Each structure stands twice: as C-alpha cells, then as structure tokens.
Tab-separated table of C-alpha atoms and ligand atoms in Angstrom:
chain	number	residue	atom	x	y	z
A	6	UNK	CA	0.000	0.000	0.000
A	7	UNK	CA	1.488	3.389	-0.668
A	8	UNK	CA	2.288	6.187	1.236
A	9	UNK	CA	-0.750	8.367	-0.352
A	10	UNK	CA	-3.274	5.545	0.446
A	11	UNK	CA	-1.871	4.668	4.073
A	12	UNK	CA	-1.955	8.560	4.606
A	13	UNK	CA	-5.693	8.953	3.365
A	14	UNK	CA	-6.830	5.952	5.515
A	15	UNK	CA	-5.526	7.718	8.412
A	16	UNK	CA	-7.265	10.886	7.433
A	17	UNK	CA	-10.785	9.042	7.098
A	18	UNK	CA	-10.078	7.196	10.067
A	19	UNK	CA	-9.670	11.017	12.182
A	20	UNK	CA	-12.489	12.287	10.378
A	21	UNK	CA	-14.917	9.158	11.135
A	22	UNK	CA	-13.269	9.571	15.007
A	23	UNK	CA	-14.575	13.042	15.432
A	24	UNK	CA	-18.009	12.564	14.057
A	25	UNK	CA	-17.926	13.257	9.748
A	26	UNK	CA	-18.667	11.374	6.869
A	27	UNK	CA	-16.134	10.092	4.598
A	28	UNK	CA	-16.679	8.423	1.348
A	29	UNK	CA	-15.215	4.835	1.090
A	30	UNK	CA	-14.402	1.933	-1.512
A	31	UNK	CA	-15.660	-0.918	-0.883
A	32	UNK	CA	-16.410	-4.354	-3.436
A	33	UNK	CA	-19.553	-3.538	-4.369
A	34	UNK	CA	-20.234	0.155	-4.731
A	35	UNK	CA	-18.429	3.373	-2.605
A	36	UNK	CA	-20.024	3.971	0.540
A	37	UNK	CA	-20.693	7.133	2.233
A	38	UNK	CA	-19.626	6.163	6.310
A	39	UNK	CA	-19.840	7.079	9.377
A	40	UNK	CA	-19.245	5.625	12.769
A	41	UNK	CA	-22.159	3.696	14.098
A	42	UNK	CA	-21.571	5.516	18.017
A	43	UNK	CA	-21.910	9.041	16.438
A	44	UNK	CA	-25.485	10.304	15.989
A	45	UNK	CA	-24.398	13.562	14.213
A	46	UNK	CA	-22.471	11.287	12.202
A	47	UNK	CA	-24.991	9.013	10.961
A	48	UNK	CA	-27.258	12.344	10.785
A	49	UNK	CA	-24.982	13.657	8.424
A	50	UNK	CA	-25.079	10.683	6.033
A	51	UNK	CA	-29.399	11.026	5.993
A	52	UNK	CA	-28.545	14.554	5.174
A	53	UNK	CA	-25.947	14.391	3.083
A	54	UNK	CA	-27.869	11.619	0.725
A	55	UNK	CA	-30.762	13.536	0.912
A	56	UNK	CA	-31.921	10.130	2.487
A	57	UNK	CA	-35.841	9.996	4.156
A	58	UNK	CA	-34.837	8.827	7.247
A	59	UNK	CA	-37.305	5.521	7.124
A	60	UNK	CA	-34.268	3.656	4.800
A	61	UNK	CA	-31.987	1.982	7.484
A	62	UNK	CA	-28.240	1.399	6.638
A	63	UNK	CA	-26.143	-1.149	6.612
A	64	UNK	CA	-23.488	-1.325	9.248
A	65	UNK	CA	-20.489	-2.271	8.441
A	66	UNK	CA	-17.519	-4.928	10.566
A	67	UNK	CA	-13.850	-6.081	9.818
A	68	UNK	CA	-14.075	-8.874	11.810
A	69	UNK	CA	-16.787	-11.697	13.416
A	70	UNK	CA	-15.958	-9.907	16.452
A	71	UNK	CA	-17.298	-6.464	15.757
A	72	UNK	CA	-20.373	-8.446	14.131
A	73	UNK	CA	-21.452	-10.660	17.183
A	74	UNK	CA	-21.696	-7.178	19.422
A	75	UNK	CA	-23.575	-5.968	16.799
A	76	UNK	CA	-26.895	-8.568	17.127
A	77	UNK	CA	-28.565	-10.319	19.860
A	78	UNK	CA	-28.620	-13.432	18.216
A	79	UNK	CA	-25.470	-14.728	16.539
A	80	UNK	CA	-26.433	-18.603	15.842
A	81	UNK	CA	-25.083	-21.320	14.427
A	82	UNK	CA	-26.759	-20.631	10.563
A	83	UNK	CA	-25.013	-17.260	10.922
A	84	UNK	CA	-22.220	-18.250	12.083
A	85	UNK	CA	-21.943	-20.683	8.564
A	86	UNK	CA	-22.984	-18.065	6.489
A	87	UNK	CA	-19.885	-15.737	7.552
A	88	UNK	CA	-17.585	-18.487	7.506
A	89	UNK	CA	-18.398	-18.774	3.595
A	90	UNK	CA	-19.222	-15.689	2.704
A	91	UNK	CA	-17.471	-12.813	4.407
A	92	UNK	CA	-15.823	-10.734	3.941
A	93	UNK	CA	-17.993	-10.256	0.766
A	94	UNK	CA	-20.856	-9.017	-0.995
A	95	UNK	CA	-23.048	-10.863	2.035
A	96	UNK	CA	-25.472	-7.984	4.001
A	97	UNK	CA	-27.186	-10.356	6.864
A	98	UNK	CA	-29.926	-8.615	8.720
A	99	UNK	CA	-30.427	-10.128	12.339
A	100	UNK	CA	-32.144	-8.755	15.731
A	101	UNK	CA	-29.696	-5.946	16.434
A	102	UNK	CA	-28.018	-5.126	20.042
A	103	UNK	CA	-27.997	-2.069	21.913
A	104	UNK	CA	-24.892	-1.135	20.273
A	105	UNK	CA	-26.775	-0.151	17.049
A	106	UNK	CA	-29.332	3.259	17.373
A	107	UNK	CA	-32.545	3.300	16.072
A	108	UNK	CA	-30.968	6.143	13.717
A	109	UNK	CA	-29.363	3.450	11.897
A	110	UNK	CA	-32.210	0.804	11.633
A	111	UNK	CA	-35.221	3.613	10.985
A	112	UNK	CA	-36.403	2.277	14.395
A	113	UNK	CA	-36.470	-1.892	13.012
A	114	UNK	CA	-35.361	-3.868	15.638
A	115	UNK	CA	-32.903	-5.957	13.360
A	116	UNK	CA	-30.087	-4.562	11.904
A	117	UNK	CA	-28.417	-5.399	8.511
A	118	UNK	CA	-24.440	-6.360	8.806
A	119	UNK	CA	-21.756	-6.817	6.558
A	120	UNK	CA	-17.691	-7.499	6.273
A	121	UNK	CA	-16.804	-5.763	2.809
A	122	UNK	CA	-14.427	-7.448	0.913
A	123	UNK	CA	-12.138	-4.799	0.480
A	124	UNK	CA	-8.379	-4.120	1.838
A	125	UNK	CA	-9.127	-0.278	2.613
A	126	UNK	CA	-12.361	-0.456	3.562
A	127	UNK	CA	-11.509	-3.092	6.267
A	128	UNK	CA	-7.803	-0.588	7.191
A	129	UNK	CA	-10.510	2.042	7.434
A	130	UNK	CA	-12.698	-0.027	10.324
A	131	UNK	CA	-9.950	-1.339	12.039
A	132	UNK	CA	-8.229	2.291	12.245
A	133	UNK	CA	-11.548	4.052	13.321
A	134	UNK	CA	-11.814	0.946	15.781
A	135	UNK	CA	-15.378	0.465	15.201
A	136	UNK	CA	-17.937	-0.658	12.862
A	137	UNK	CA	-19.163	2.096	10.229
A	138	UNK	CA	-22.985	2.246	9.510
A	139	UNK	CA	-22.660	2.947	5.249
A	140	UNK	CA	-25.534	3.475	2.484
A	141	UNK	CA	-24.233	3.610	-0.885
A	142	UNK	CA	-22.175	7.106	-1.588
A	143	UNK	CA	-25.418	8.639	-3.949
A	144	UNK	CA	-28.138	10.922	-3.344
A	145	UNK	CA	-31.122	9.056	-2.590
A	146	UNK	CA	-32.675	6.843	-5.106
A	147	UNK	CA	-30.439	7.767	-7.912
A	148	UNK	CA	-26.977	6.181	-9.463
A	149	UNK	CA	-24.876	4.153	-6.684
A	150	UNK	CA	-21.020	4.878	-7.395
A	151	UNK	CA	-18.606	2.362	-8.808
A	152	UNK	CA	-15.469	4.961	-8.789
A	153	UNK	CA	-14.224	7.289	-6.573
A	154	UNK	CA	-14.924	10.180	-9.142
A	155	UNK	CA	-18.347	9.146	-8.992
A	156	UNK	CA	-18.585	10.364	-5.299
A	157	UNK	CA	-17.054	13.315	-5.488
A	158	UNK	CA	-19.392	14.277	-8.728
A	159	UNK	CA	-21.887	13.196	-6.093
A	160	UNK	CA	-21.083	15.279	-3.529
A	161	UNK	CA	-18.831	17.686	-4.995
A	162	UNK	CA	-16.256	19.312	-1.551
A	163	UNK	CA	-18.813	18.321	0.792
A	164	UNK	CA	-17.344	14.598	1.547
A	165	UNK	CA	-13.501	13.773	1.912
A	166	UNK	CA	-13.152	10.251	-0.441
A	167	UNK	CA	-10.659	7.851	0.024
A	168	UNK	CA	-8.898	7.200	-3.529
A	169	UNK	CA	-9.800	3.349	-4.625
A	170	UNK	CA	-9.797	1.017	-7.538
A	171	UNK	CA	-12.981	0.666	-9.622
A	172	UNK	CA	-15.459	-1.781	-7.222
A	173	UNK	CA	-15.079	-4.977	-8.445
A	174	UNK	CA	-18.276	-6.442	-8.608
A	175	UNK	CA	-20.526	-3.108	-8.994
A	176	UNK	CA	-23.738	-3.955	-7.853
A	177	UNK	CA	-24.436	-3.489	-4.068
A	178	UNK	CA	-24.673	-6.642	-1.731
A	179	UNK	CA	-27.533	-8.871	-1.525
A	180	UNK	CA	-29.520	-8.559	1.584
A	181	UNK	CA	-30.668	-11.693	3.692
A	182	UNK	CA	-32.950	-11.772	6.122
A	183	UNK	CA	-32.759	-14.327	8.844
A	184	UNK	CA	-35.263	-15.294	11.455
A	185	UNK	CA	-34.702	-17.900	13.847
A	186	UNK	CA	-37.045	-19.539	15.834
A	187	UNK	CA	-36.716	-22.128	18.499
A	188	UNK	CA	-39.908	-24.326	18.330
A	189	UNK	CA	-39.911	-27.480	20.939
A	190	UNK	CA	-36.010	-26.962	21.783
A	191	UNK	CA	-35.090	-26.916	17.862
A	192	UNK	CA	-33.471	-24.144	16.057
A	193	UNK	CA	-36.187	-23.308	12.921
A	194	UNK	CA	-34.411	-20.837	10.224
A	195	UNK	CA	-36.735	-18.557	7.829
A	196	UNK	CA	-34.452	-17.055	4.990
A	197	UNK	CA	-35.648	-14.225	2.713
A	198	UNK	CA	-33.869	-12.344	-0.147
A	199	UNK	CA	-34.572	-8.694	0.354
A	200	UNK	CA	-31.941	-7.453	-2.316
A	201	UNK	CA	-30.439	-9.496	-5.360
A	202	UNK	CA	-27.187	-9.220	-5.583
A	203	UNK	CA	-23.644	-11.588	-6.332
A	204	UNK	CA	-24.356	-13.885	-3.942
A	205	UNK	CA	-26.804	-15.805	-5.102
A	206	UNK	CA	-29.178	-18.198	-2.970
A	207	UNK	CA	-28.265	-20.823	-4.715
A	208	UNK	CA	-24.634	-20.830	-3.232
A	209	UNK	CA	-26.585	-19.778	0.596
A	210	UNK	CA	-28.679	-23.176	-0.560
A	211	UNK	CA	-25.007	-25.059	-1.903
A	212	UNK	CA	-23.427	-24.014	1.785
A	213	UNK	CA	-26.484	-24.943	3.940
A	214	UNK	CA	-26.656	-28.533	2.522
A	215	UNK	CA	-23.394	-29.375	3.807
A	216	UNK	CA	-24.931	-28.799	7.249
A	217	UNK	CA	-28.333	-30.309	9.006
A	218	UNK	CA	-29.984	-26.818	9.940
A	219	UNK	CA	-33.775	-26.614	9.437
A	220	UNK	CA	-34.753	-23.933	7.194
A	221	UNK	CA	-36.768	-22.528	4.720
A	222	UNK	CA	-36.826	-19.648	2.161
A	223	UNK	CA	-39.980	-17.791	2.641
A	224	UNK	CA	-40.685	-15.379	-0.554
A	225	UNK	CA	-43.115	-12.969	0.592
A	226	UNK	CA	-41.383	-9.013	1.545
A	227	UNK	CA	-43.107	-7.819	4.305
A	228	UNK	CA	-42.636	-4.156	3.154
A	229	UNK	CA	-42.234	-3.115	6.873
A	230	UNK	CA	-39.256	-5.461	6.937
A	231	UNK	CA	-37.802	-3.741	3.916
A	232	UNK	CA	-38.484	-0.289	3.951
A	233	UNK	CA	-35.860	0.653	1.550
A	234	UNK	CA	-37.309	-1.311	-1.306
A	235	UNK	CA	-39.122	1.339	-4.090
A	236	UNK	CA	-40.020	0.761	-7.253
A	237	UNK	CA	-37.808	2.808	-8.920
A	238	UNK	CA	-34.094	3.342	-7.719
A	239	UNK	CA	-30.972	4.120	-9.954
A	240	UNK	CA	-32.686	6.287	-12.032
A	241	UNK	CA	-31.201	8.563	-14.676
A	242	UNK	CA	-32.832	12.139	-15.283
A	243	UNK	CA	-32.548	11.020	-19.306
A	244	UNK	CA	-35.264	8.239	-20.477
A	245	UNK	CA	-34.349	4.996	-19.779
A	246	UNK	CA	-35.671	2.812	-21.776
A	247	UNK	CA	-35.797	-1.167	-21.714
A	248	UNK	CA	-36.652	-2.637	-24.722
A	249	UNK	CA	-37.797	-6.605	-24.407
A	250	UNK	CA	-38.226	-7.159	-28.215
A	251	UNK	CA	-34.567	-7.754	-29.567
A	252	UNK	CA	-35.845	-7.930	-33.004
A	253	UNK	CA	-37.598	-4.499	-32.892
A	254	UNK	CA	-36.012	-2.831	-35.759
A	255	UNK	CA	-34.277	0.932	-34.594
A	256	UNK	CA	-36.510	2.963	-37.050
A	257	UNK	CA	-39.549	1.143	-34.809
A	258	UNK	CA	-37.917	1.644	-31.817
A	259	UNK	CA	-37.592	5.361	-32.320
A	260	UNK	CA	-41.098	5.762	-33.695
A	261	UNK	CA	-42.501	3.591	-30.050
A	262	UNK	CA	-40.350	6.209	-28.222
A	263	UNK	CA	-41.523	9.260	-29.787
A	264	UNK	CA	-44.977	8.615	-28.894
A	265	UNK	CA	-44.598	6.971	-25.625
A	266	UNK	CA	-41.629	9.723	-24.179
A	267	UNK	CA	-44.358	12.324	-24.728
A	268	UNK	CA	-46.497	10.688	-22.203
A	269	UNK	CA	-44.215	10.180	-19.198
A	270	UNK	CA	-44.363	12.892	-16.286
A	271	UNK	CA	-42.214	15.269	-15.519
A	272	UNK	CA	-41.046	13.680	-12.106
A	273	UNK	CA	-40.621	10.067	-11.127
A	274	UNK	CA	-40.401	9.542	-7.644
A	275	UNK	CA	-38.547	12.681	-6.795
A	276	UNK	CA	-36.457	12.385	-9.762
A	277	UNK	CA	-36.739	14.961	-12.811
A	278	UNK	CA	-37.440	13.471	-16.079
A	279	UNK	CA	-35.553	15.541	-19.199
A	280	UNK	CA	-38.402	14.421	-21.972
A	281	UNK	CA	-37.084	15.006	-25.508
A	282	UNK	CA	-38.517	18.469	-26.889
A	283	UNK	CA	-38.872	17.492	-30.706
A	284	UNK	CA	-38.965	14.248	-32.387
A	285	UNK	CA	-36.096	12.169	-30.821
A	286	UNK	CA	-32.676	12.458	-32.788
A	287	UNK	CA	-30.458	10.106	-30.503
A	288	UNK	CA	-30.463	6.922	-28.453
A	289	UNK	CA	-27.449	5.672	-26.536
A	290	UNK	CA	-27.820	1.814	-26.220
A	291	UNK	CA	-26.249	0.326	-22.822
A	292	UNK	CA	-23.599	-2.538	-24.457
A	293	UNK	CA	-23.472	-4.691	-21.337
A	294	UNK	CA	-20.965	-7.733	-21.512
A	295	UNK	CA	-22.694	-10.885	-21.667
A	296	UNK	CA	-21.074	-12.183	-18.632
A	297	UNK	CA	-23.191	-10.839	-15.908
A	298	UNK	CA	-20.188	-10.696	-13.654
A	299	UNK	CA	-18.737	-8.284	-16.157
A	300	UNK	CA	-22.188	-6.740	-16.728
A	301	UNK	CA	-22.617	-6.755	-13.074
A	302	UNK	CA	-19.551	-4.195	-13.133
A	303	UNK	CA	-20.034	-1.837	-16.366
A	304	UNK	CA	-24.164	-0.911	-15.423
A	305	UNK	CA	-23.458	1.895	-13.144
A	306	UNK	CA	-20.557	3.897	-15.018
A	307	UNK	CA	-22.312	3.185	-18.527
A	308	UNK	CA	-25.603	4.652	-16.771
A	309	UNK	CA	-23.523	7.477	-15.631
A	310	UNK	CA	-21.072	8.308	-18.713
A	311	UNK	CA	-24.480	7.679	-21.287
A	312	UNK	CA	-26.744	10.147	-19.111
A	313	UNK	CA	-23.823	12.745	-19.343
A	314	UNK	CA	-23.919	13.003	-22.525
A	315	UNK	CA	-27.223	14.098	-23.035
A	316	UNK	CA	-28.913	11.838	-25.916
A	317	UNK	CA	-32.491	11.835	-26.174
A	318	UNK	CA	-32.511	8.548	-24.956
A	319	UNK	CA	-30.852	5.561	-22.915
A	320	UNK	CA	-31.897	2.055	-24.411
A	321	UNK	CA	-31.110	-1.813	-23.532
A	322	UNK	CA	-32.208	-4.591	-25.162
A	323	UNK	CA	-33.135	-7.306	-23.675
A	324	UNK	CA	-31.884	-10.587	-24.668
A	325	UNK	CA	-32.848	-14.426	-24.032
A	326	UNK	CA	-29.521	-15.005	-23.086
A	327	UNK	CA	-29.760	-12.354	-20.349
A	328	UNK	CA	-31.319	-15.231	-18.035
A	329	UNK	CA	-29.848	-16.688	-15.269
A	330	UNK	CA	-29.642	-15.737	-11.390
A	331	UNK	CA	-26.834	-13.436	-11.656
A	332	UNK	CA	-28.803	-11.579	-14.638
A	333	UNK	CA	-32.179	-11.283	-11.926
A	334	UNK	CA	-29.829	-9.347	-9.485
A	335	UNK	CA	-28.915	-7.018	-12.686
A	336	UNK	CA	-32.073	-6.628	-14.154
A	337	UNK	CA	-33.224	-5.622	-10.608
A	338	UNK	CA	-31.242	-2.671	-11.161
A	339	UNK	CA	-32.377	-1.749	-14.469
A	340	UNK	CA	-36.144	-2.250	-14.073
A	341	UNK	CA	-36.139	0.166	-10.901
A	342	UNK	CA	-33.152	2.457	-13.033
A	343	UNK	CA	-35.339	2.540	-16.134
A	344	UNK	CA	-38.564	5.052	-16.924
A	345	UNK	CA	-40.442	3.287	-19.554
A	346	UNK	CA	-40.341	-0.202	-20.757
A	347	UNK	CA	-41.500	-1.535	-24.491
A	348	UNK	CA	-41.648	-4.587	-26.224
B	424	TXA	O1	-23.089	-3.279	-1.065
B	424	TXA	C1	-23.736	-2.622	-0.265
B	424	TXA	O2	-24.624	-3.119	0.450
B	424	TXA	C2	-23.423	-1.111	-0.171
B	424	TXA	C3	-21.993	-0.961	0.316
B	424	TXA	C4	-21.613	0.469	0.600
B	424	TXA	O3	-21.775	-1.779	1.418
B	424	TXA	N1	-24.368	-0.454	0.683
B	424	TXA	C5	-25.647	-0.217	0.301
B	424	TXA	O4	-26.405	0.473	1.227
B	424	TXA	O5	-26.095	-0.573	-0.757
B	424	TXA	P1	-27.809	1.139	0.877
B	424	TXA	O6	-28.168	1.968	2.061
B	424	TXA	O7	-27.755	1.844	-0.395
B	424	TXA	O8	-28.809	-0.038	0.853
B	424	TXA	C6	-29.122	-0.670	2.056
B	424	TXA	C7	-30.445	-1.351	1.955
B	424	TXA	C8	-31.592	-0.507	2.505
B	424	TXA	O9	-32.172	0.304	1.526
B	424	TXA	C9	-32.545	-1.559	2.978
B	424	TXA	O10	-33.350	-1.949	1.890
B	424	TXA	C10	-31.636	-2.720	3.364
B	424	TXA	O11	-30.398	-2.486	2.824
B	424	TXA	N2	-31.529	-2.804	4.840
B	424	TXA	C11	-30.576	-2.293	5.655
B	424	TXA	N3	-30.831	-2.581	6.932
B	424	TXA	C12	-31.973	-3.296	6.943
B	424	TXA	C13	-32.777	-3.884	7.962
B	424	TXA	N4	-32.478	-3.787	9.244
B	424	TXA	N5	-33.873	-4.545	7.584
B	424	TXA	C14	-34.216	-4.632	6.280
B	424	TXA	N6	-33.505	-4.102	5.273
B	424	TXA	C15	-32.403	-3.443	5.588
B	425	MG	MG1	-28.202	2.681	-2.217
C-alpha cells in the first residue's frame, strides 16, 4: 500500500473519530460512512444523501468480532454463512443489540451487517476501531457509485473520499434476512432475499446442505421489513428505456419512443425526467458484456457516462440469453433504473 493511500486511511479514520462522513471503496459500490456511536455522524449521512430517514443502513464490521456485538442473536446458521461468505458481498440482517441506534435501523429492531471485501475499507474499520454504519455514496434513489470520481461528482467538496480502484463487482450486496425460531427446543431458520445481488441463494442453498440446519426460504417481503425497497431506484434524469423485443427494428424503436416519451411525467419519484422536446434524434444503447459478472460491473458507469452526454434517450435490449440468477440481481437494477419499458 502506498504512502498516499496509508496517509488517506488515516485521514478518514480522524475524520470518522470526530463525528464526519467520509466516502469509502468498498467491493460492491463506494459507501458514504460514518461511525455507528456518532449520531451527528450518521445524521450527516441522511442529510448528506438527501436520504428519508425511514431507509436503514447497513453497518459495516472487519471482523466476526465487531459483528457478534452488533446482534442479539449470533447462531449457528449465521455463524456458517460468515464463515463462507465474508468478507464479501453478504449484508445479513439479524435482531440488532444495543450497540446499534434506532438512527441506523429507521427504528427496526434488526439490523443489517456486513464485512466488505475490500483491503481499505476493512484498514478504514480497524483504524476508526469500530464498525461504520454505510448506504451507498449517492443521493437518494439515484446512481450508486462504482469509482471514486463518482462520489465526489456526487457530492462535490462536501465529503472527503478515500482514492480506490474501480469496485469490483458493482452492484451493491444482496440482503438476507434471517429469522430464527426455536420451536420445541429446535433451532427453525426462515431465509428471505430482500436485495439481489452476487451472492446468489443458490450458493446460501449449496453451503447450507453441507450442514443439518432446518430452514426454509420464505418469498413474501413484508414491506415493513424492507423499507428501503421502491419501485424505482438508480434512475437517470434522461429516459431509460428497456426494450424486451430484440428484433424491434431501430426505425420502430424510435417511432414507439416518440410517442410513448411524450407521455411520461415530468417527475418520477422525486427524480426529474428531461423528456425530448422534438422528435427524438439520438439513443445511446447500454452494451453490457454478456457475462453478468462483467455486466454486473459496467451498469453503473455506462448509466452514468451515457446520461452525461445528453442523448435523447438511454436504451437496452433485452436478450434471451440475459437469463440466469446473476442476470435477476442485474435486471433488478435496471427495471427500478429505467422510466419506460417496451416490447
Ligand atoms: O453493497 C452494499 O450493500 C453497499 C456498500 C456500501 O456496502 N451499501 C448499500 O447500502 O447498498 P444502501 O443503504 O444503499 O442499501 C441498504 C439497503 C436498505 O435500503 C434496505 O433496503 C436494506 O439495505 N436494509 C438495511 N438494513 C436493513 C434492515 N435492518 N432490515 C431490512 N432491510 C435493511
Ligand atoms: Mg443505495
């Protein structure tokens, strides 16, 4: 690590002591953190993000240490689950302790935890010597940040950034819910995605058979257990569009979008819709890779460079061979990023 980097970690680590914000790498997107014992810290974040205060974050451990004061109930299944996947792209959410303010959890009384992946990330904890409650480094509900740059575009002088690599997998962690249960002296698991992301619950299924716990996936999202969840996230101020017909011819496309563009409203959720003013001249088309790790990577810095542009239009077809689990915790993104959707 050089000199630069060791001296930034120990500037983030100062600023996180006394109570600011400090924009972090981390595997799967940049995080904007703050120490999870500072109120006016974690304030700072909500206000900073422009974030309604009812969206809890996810706090944030460098070792299984820091995470067992941070819930009531570290059990066996969890204990598994960390063993295999952490540090990583892994977000548990468990019955938190009193360690962890209602600030953090919008008043749930679980708390979601994490161990990023990440060599600074995890200097940064262990310097602050404490866990760091971190939502992705965007304003609310729009673009999460895959480079460094993108944070400080975000947030302009406002938020001191430690200097990383690009995140390498680029969508944010997927978020598992655990409830345990002990029903006539046995331990009874209830598992429930709230968040696609990398891991996948196949591998969660792949890691659990090797063991004799009693569980079950449950599908239904109470919404109260996942108040962060909207239906539209990521989005762009230009048209996003996501076309499902692949053989829809471009002359079509453009003559669908100049009739349907008209129609969409001004705002979407907060977010300011630039509607073309004539008949539509140019669409950017999002060239994901077809590996959806790759994929997983490019969609939030080709959603960022192809909005600054300014075309009339973003566009991304999509493809039978966009199918697998990996693709579902991509597309998640896109159907919440995009504005209209044709076939
Ligand atoms: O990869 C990630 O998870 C990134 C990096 C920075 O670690 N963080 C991130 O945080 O994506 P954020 O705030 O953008 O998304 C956290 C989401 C919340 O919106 C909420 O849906 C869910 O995680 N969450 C957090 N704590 C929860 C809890 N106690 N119960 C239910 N859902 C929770
Ligand atoms: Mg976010």
């Amino acid at each position: 690590m050089n000199k630069s980097l060791e001296h930034q970690i120990d500037q983030a680590a100062q600023l996180l002591k006394s109570g600011d914000v400090v924009g972090i790498p981390t595997e799967t997107v940049y995080g904007l953190a703050a120490v999870i014992h500072s109120d006016s810290g974690i304030k700072k974040i909500f206000s900073t993000k422009e974030r309604p205060f009812f969206d809890p974050l996810i706090v944030h451990v460098a070792s299984l240490e820091q995470a067992r004061f941070c819930t009531t109930d570290w059990n066996s299944l969890v204990e598994v689950l960390a063993q295999n996947f952490w540090p990583g792209p892994l977000t548990m959410v468990l019955p938190k302790s009193e360690l962890i303010s209602d600030l953090i959890t919008s008043g749930l009384p679980s708390v979601g935890l994490r161990w990023p992946r990440h060599e600074i990330a995890e200097k940064i904890i262990q310097k602050t010597g404490a866990p760091l409650a971190a939502p992705s480094a965007n304003k609310f509900g729009r673009t999460s940040p895959t480079k460094a740059s993108h944070v400080r575009e975000e947030f302009k002088d406002q938020v001191f950034v430690v200097e990383g690599q690009d995140s390498e997998i680029g969508i944010e962690s997927t978020v598992l819910s655990i409830k345990h249960d002990i029903v006539s002296q046995k331990d009874q698991y209830r598992l429930s995605v709230l968040r696609k992301g990398a891991v996948l619950a196949s591998q969660v299924d792949r890691v659990l058979a090797k063991h004799s716990f009693d569980y079950r996936w449950s599908e239904t999202i109470d919404k109260k257990e996942s108040p962060g969840h909207m239906k539209h996230h990521y989005m762009p101020s230009i048209p996003f569009v996501i076309c499902r017909n692949p053989a829809r011819k471009l002359s079509e496309l453009s003559e669908i979008l100049n009739s349907k563009l008209k129609e969409l409203p001004d705002e979407i959720e907060g977010v300011k819709i630039i509607k073309p003013a004539k008949q539509i001249a140019r669409i950017e088309f999002l060239k994901l890779s077809a590996d959806p790790a790759q994929a997983a990577r490019e969609i939030y810095s080709q959603l960022r460079a192809a909005s600054s542009r300014n075309p009339d239009a973003l566009c991304f077809i999509q493809m039978p061979s966009h199918s697998g689990e990996m693709w579902e915790s991509i597309f998640d993104r896109l159907y919440k990023a995009a504005s209209l959707i044709v076939d």
